[in-house]
Coordinates of C-alpha atoms in Angstrom, one line a residue:
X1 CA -39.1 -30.7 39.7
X2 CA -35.5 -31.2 39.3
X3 CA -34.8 -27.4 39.0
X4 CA -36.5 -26.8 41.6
X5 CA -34.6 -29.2 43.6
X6 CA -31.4 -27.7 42.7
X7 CA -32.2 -24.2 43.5
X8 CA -33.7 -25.4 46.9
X9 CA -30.3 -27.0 47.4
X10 CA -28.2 -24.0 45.9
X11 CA -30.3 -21.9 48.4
X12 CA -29.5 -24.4 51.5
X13 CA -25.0 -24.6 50.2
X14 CA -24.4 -21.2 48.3
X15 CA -20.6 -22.2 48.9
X16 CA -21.6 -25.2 47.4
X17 CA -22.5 -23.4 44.5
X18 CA -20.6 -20.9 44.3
X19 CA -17.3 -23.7 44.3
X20 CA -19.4 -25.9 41.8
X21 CA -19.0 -22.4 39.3
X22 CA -15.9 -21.7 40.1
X23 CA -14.6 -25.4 39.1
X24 CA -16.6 -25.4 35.8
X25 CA -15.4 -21.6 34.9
X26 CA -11.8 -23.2 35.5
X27 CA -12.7 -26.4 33.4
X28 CA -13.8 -23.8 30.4
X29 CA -10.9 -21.8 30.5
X30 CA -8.7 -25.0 30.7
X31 CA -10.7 -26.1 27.6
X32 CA -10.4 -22.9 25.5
X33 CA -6.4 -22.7 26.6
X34 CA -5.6 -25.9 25.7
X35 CA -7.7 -25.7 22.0
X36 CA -5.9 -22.1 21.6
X37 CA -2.4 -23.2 22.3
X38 CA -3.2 -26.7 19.5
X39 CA -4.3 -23.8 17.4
X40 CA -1.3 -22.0 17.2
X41 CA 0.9 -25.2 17.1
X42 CA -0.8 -26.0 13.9
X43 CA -0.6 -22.4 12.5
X44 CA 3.0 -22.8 12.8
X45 CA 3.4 -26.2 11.5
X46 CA 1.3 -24.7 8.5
X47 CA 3.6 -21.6 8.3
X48 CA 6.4 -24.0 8.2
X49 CA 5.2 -25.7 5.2
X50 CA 4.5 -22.4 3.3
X51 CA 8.5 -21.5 3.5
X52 CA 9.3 -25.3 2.9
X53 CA 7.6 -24.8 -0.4
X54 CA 9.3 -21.5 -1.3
X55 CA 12.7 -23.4 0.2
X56 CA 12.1 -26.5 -2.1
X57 CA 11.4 -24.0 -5.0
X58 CA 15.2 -22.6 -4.3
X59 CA 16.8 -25.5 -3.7
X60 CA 15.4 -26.8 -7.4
X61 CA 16.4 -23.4 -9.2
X62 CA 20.0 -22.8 -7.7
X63 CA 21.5 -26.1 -9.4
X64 CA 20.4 -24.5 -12.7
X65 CA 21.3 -21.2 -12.1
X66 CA 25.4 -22.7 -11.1
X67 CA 24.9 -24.5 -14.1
X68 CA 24.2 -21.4 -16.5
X69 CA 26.7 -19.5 -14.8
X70 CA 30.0 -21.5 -14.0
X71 CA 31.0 -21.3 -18.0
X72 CA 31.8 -17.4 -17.5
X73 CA 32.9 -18.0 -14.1
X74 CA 35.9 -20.0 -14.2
X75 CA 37.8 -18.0 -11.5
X76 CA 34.7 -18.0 -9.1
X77 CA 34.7 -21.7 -8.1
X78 CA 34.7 -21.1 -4.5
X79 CA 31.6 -19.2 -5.2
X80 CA 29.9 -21.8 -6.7
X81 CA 31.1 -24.6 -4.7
X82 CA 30.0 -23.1 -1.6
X83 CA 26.3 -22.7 -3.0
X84 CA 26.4 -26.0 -3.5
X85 CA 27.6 -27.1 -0.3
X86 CA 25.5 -25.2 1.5
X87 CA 22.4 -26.3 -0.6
X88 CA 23.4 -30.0 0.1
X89 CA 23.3 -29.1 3.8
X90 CA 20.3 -27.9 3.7
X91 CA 18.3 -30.4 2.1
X92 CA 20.4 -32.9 4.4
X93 CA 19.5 -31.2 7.8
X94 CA 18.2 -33.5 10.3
X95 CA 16.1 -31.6 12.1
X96 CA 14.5 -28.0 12.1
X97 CA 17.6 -25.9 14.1
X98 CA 20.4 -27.3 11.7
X99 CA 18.2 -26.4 9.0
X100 CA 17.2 -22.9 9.8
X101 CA 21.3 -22.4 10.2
X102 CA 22.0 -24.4 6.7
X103 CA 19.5 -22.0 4.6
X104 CA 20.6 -19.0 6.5
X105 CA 24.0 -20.3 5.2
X106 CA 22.3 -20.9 1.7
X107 CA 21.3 -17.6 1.7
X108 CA 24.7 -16.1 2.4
X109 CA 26.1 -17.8 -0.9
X110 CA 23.4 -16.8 -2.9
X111 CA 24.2 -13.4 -2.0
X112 CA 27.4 -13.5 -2.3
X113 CA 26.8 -15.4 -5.8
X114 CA 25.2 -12.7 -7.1
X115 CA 27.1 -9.9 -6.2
X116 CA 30.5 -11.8 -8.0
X117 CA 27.9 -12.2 -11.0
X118 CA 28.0 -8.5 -11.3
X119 CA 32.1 -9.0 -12.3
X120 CA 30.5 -10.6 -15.6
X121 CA 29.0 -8.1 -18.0
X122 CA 28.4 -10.7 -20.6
X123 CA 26.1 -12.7 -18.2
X124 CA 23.7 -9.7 -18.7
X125 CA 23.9 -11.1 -22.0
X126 CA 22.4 -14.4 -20.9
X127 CA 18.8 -14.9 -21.5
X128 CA 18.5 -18.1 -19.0
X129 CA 20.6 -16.5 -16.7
X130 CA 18.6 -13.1 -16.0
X131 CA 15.4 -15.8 -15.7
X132 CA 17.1 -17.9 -13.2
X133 CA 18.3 -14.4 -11.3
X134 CA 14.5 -13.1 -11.6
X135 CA 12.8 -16.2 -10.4
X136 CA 15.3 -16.6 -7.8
X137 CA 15.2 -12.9 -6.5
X138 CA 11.0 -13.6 -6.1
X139 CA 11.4 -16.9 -4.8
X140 CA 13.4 -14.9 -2.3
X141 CA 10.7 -12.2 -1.2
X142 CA 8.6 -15.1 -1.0
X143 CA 10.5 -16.8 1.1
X144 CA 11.0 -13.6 3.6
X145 CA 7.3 -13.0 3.6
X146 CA 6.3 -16.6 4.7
X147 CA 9.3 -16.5 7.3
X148 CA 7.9 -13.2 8.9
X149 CA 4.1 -14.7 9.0
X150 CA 5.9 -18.3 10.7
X151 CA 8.0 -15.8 13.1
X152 CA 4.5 -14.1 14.2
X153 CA 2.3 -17.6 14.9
X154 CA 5.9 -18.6 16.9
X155 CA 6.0 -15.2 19.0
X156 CA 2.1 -15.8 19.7
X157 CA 3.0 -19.3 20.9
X158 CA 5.9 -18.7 22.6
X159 CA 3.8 -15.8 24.9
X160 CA 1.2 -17.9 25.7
X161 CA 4.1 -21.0 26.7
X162 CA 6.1 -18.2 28.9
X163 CA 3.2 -15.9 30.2
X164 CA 0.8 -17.2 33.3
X165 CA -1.8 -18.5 33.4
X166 CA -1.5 -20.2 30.0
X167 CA 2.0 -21.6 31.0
X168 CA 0.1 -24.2 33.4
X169 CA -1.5 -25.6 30.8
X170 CA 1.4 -25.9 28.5
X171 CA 3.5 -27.1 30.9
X172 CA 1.2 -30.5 31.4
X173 CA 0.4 -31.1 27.9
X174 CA 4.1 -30.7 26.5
X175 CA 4.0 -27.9 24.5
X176 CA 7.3 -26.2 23.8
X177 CA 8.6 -23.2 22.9
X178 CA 9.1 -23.1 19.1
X179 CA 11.9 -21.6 17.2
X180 CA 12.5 -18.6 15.0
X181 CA 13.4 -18.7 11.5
X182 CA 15.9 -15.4 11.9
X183 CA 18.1 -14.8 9.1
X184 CA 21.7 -14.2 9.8
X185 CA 23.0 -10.7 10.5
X186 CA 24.2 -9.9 7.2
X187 CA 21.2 -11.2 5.5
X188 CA 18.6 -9.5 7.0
X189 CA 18.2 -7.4 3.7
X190 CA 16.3 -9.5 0.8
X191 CA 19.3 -9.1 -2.3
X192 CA 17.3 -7.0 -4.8
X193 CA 18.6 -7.9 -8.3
X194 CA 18.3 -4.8 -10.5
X195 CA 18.2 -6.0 -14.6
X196 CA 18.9 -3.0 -15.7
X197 CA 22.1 -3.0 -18.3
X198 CA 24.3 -1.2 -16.6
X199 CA 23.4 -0.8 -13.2
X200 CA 24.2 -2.1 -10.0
X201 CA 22.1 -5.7 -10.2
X202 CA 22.5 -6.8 -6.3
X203 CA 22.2 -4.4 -3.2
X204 CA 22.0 -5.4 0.0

């Protein structure tokens, strides 16, 4: 009875109609743009947790690996001391742009770190050393890999933000743009720590 009173009265407005599909069509779309865009927010706060956890993993080895190393390094202490420093400003970073730029900054000593180590033969030598350097050098892949799947989730995000008609609904639910996790200039190259005796154990 009732669907036959609605096609009766679909037949008597088709603009009606036609306006009533149109608003519900819109409705969906809002729906599935809204649910996609809280997707994507949450991929990236997930993909930021991945590299926190490779990060923390760092931040816990390079303490030990200064440690091991500072007794044949006695002429390197602005090495060291900057690692330091630049760890302590990384785990002190208030919020997620001073952090990117203090582990951009941590990765710079590290690099740097290692390529003085290769001024100490006898380190070679060092059993606790080379483990520190090889769990180190994988914590950093790691750490490269989980930026390069964060940067991806933030470049889908950011398109859907910027690009129309997406941007409408981003722009009255507050989403914002998020930010890359770009390594510095110099450091776009992982260090790759060769163990080899006798061969060159950091190249860039």
């Amino acid at each position: 009875m009732s669907f036959q009173g609605g096609t009766k009265r679909a037949e008597e407005n088709p603009m009606g109609y036609i306006m009533l599909l149109i608003v519900a069509a819109i409705v969906v779309w809002a729906i599935v743009a809204y649910n996609s865009l809280v997707r994507l927010r949450n991929e990236i706060d997930g993909s930021w947790r991945q590299i926190d956890v490779q990060l923390k993993r760092r931040h816990d080895l390079i303490p030990n690996l200064v440690e091991a190393v500072k007794g044949y390094m006695q002429y390197e202490r602005d090495t060291l001391n900057q690692v330091v420093e630049a760890r302590a400003k990384a785990l002190t970073a208030s919020d997620q742009g001073s952090r990117i730029a203090a582990e951009n900054q941590l990765s710079s000593g590290i690099g740097r770190l290692l390529a003085v180590m290769e001024n100490y033969p006898q380190l070679k030598a060092d059993e606790n050393v080379l483990r520190l350097q090889e769990e180190l050098t994988t914590t950093e892949n790691q750490i490269a890999f989980a930026r390069q799947s964060y940067n991806d989730v933030v470049l889908s995000l950011n398109t859907r933000i910027q690009t129309f008609p997406s941007n409408l609904i981003a722009g009255n639910f507050g989403f914002h743009a998020a930010e890359y996790f770009k390594a510095a200039p110099e450091d776009q190259a992982v260090p790759k720590v060769d163990l080899a005796m006798g061969a060159p154990r950091v190249q860039q």
